[in-house]
PDB file of C-alpha atoms in Angstrom:
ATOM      1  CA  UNK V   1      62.084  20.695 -87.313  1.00 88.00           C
ATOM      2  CA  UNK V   2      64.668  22.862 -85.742  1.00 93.00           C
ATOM      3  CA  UNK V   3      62.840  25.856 -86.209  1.00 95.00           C
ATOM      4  CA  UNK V   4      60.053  24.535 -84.577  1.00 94.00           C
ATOM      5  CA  UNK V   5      62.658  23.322 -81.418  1.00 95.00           C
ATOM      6  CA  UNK V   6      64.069  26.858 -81.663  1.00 96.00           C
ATOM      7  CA  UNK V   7      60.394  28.450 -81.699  1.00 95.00           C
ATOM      8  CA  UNK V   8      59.369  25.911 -78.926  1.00 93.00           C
ATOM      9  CA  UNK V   9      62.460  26.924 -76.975  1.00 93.00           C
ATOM     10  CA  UNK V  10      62.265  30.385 -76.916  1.00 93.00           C
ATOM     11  CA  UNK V  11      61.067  32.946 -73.535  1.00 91.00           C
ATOM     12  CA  UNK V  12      60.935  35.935 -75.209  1.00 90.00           C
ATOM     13  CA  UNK V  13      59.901  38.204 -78.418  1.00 90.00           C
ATOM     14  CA  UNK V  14      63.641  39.250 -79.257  1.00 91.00           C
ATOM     15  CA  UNK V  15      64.272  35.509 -79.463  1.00 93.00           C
ATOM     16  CA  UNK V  16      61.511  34.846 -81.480  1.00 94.00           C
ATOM     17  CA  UNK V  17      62.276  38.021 -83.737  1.00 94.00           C
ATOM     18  CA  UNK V  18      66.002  37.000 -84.205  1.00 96.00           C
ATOM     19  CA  UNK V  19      64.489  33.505 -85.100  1.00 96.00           C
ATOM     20  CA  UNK V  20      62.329  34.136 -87.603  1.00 96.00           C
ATOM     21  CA  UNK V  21      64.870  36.667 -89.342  1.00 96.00           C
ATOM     22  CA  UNK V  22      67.379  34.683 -89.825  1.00 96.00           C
ATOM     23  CA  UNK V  23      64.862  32.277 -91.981  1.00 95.00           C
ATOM     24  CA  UNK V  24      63.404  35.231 -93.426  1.00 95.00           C
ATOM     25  CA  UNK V  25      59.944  34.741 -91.945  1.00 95.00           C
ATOM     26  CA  UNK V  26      59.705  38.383 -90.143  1.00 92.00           C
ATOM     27  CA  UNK V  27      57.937  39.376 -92.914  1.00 92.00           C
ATOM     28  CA  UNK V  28      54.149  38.734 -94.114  1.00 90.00           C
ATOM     29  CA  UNK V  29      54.257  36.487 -97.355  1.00 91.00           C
ATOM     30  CA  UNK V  30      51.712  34.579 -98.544  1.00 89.00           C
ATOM     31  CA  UNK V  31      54.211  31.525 -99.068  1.00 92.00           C
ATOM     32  CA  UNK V  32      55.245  31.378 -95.574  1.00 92.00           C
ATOM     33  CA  UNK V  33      52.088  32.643 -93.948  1.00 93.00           C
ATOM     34  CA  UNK V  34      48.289  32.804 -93.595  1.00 90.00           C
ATOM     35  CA  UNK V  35      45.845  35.006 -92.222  1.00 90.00           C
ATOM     36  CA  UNK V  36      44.346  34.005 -89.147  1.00 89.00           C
ATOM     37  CA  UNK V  37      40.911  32.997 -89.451  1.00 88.00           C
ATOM     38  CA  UNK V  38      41.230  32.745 -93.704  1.00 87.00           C
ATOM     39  CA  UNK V  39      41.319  35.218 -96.405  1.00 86.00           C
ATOM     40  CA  UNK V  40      37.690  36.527 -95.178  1.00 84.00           C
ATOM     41  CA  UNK V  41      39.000  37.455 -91.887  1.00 85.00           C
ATOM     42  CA  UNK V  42      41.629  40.297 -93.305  1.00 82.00           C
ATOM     43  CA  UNK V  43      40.115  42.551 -91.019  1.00 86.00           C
ATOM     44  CA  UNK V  44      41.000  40.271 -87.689  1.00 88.00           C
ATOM     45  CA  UNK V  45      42.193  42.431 -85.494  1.00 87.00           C
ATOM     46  CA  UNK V  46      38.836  43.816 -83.919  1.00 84.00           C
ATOM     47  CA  UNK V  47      37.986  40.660 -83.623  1.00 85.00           C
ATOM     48  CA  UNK V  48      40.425  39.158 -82.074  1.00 85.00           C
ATOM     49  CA  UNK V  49      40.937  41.667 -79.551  1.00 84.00           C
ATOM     50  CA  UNK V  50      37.341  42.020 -78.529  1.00 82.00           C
ATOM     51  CA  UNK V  51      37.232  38.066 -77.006  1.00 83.00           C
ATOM     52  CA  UNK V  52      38.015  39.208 -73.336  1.00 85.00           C
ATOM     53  CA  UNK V  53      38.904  42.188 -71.578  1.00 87.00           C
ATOM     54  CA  UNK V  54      41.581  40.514 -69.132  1.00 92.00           C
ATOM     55  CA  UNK V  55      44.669  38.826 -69.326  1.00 92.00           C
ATOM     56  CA  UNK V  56      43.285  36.121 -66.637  1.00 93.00           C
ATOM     57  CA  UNK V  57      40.385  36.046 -68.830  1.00 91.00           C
ATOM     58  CA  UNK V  58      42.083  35.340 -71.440  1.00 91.00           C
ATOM     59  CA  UNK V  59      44.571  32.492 -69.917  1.00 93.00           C
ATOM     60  CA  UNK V  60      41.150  30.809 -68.182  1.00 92.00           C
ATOM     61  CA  UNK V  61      39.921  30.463 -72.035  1.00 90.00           C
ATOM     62  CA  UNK V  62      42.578  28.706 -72.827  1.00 92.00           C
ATOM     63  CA  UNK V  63      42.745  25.983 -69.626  1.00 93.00           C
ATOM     64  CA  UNK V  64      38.694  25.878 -70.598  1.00 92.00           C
ATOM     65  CA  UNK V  65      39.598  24.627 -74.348  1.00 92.00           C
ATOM     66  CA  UNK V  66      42.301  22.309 -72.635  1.00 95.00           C
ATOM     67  CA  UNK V  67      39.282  20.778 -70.255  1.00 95.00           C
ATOM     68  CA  UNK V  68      37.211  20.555 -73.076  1.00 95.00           C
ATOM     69  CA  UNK V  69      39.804  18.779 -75.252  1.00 96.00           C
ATOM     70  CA  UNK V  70      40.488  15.965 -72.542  1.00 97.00           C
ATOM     71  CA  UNK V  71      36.263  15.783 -72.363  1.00 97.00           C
ATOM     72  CA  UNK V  72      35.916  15.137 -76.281  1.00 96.00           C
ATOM     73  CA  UNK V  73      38.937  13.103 -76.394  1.00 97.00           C
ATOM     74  CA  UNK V  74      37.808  10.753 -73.763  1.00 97.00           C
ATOM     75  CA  UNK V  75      34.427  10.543 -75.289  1.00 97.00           C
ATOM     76  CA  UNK V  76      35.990   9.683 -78.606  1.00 96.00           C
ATOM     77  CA  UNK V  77      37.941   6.644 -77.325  1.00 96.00           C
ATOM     78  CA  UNK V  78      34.943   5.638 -75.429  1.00 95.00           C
ATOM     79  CA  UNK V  79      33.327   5.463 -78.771  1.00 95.00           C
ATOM     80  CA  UNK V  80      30.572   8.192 -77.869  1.00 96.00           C
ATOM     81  CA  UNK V  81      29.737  10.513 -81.224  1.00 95.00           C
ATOM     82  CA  UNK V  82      30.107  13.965 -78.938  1.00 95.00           C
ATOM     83  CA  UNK V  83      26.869  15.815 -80.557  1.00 94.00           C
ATOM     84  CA  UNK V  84      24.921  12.591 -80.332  1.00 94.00           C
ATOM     85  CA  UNK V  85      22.229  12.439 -77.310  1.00 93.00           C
ATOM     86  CA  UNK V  86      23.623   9.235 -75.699  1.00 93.00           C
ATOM     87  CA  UNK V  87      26.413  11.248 -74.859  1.00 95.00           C
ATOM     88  CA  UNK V  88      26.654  12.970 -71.754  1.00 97.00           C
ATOM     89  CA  UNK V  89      24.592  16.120 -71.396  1.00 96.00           C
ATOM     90  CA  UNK V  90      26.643  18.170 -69.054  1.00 96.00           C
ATOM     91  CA  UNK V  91      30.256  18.657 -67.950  1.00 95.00           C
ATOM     92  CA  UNK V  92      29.286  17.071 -64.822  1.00 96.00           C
ATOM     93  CA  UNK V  93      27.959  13.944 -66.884  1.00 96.00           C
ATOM     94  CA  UNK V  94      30.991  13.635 -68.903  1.00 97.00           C
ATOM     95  CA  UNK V  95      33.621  13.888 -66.251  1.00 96.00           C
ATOM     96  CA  UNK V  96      31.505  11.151 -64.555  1.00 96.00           C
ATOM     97  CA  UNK V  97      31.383   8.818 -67.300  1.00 96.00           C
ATOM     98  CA  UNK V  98      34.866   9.170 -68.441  1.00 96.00           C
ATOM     99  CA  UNK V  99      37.103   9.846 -65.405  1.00 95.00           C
ATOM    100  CA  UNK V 100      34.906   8.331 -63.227  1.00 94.00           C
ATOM    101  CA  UNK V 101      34.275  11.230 -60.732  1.00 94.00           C
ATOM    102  CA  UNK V 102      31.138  10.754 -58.586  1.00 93.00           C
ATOM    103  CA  UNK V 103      28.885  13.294 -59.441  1.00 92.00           C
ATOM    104  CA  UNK V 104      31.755  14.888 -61.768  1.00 91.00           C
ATOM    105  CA  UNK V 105      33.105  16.466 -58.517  1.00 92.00           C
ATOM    106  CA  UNK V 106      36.365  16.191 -58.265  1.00 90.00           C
ATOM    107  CA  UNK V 107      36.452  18.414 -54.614  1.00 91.00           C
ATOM    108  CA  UNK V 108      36.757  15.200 -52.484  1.00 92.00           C
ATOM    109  CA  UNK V 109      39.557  14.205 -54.233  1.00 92.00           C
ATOM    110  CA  UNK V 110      42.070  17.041 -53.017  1.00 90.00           C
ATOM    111  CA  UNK V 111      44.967  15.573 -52.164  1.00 88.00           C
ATOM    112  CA  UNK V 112      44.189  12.261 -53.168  1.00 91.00           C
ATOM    113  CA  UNK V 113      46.443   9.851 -56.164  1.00 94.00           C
ATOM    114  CA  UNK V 114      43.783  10.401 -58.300  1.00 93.00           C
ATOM    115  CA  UNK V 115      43.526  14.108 -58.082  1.00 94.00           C
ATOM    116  CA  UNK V 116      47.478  14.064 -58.931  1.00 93.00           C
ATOM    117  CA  UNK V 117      46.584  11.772 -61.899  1.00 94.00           C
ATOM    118  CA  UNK V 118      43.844  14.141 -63.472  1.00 95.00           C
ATOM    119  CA  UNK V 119      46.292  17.219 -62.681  1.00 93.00           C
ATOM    120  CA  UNK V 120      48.316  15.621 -65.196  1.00 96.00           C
ATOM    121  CA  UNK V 121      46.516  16.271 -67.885  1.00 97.00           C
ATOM    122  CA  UNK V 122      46.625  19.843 -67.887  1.00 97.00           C
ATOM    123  CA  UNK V 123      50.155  21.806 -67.094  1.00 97.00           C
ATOM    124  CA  UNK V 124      50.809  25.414 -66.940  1.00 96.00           C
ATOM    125  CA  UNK V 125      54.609  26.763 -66.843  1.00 93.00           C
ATOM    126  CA  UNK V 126      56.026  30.412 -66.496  1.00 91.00           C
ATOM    127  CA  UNK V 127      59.493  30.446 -67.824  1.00 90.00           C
ATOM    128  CA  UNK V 128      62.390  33.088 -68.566  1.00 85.00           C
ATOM    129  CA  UNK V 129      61.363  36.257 -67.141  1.00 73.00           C
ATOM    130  CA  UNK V 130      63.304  37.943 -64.378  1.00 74.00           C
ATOM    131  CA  UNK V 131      61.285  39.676 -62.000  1.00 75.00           C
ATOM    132  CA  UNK V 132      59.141  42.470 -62.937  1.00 74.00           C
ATOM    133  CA  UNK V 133      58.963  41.024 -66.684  1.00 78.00           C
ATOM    134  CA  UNK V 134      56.685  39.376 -68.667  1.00 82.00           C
ATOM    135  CA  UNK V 135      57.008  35.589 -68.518  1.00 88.00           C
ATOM    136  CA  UNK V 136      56.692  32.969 -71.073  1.00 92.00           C
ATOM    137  CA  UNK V 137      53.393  31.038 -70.080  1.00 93.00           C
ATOM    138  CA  UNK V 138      53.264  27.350 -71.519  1.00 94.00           C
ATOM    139  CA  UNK V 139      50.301  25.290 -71.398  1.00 96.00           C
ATOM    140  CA  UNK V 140      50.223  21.848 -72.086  1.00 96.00           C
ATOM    141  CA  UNK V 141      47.583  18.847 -71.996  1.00 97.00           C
ATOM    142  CA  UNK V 142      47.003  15.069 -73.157  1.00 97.00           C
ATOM    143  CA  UNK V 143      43.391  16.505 -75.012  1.00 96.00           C
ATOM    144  CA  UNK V 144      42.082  15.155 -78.693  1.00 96.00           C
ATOM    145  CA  UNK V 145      44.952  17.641 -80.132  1.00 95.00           C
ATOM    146  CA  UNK V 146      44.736  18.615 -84.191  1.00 94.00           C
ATOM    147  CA  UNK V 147      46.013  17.452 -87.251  1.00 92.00           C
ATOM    148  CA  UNK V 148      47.300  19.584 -89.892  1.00 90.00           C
ATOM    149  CA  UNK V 149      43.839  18.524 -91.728  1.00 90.00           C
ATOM    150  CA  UNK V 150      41.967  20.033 -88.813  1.00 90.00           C
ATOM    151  CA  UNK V 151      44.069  23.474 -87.188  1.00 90.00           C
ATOM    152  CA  UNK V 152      42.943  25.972 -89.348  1.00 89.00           C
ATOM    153  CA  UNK V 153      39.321  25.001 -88.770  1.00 88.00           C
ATOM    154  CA  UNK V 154      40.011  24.794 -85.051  1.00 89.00           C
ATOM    155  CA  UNK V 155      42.566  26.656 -83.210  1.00 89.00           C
ATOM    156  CA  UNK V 156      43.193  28.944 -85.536  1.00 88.00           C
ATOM    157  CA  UNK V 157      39.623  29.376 -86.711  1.00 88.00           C
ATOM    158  CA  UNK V 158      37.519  32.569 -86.092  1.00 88.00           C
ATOM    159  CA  UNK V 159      33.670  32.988 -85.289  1.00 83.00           C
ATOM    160  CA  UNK V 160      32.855  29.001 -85.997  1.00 83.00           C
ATOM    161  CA  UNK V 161      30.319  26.488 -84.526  1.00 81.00           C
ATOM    162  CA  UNK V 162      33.275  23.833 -83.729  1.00 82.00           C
ATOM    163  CA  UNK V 163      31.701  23.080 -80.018  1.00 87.00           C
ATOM    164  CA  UNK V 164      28.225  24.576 -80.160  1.00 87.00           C
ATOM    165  CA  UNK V 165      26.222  21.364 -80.244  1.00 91.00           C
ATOM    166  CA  UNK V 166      28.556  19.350 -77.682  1.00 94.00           C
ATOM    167  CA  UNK V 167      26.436  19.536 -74.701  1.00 94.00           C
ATOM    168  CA  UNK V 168      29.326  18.728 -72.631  1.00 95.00           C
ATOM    169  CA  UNK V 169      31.867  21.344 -73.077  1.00 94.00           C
ATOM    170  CA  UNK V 170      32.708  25.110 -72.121  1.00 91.00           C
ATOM    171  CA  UNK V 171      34.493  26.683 -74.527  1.00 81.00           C
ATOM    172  CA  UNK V 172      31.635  27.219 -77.070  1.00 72.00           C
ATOM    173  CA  UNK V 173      32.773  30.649 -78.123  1.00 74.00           C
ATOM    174  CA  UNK V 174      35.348  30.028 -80.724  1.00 76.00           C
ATOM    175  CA  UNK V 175      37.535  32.158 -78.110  1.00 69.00           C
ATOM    176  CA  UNK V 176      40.308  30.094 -76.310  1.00 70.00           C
ATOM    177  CA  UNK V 177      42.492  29.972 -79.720  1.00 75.00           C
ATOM    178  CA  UNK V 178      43.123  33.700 -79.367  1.00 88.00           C
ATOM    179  CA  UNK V 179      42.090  35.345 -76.441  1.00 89.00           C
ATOM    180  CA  UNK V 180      45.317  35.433 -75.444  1.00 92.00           C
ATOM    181  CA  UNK V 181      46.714  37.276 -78.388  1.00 92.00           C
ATOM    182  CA  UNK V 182      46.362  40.974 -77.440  1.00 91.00           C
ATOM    183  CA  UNK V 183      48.268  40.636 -74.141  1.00 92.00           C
ATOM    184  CA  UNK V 184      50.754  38.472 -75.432  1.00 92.00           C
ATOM    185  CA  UNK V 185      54.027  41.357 -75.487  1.00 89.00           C
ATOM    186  CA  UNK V 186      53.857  43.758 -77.702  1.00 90.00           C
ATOM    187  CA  UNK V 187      53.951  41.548 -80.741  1.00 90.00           C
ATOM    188  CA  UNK V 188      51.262  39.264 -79.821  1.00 90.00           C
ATOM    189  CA  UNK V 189      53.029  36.354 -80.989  1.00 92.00           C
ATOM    190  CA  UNK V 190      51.584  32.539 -79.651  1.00 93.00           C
ATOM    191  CA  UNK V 191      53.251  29.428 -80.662  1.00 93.00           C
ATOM    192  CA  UNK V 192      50.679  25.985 -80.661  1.00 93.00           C
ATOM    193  CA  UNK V 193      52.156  22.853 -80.890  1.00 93.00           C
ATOM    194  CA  UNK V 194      49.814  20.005 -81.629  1.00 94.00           C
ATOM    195  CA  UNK V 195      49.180  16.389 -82.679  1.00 93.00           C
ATOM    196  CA  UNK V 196      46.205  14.797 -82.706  1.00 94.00           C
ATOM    197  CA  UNK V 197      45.858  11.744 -80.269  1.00 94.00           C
ATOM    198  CA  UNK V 198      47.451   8.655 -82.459  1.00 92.00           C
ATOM    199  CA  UNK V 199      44.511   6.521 -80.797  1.00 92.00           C
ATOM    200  CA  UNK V 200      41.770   8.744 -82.472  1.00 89.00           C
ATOM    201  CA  UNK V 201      43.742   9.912 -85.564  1.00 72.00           C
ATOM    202  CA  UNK V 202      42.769   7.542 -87.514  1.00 63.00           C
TER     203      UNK V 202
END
């Protein structure tokens, strides 16, 4: 657990690199580490770094998969199976049904309590960086989230079908997990924190 604070905690890769070697984790070993995407994905790299050609790109991707995580966990505590066809068809449909939205658009509600209320869901925070440095960039919603059961099939899967049948989500690329790896520093180091939602965990 402190490692993860310390991990959690840290705004830069000289942190992370005095972190990890000091509990001897620098270093790829198959007892403290895995390759992303499984032991067929050895080859990664191309993959990885072909997912989107710019660092906004790459950071949209990831609010997208937080967007589509509030979406599917809404749907599941509404008791809606997400690839079913009684549940909603479109984005628009879904943020209806489960935020009540009219018309899913949420433009009327600038500057409105409930716009500050769904803004909640979804944070984004740049910390540590003086300027004309790289910041840390933290994002952090109230989605479905993962359990250790489900991760490596999810965030840190490659080329899967997770959301290709859920009519009402974005992300349907299997690209929000790492587009952001090749301009994270030079080290491309991410840290993902999850939990999934103790209402649906069961």
């Amino acid at each position: 657990l402190s490692l993860f604070y310390s991990l959690l905690k840290s705004d830069s890769e000289e942190e992370i690199d005095e972190i990890l070697s000091k509990e001897n984790l620098s270093k790829f070993d198959t007892n403290n580490w895995k390759i992303f995407g499984g032991d067929d994905f050895a080859n990664n790299k191309a993959l990885v770094h072909g997912q989107n050609s710019t660092p906004e790109g790459a950071l949209i991707e990831k609010l997208t998969n937080s967007v589509d995580a509030l979406l599917l966990k809404e749907a599941k505590l509404f008791g809606d199976d997400p690839i079913s066809p009684s549940a909603p068809q479109s984005v628009t449909e879904a943020v209806q049904k489960y935020f009540d939205v009219e018309d899913g658009d949420i433009g009327p509600l600038l500057r409105t309590t409930k716009m500050t209320e769904l803004a909640e869901n979804i944070q984004l925070f740049a910390t540590g960086a003086a300027r004309g440095m790289y910041p840390c960039v933290t994002i952090a919603d109230k989605g479905e989230g993962q359990s250790s059961d489900t991760i490596e099939s999810t965030f840190l899967s490659l080329a899967k079908t997770n959301k290709t049948n859920i009519p009402f989500v974005q992300g349907m690329f299997n690209q929000g997990g790492t587009a952001t790896l090749r301009f994270s520093g030079k080290k491309n180091i991410n840290l993902i924190a999850t939990r999934k939602n103790p209402q649906i965990s069961k």
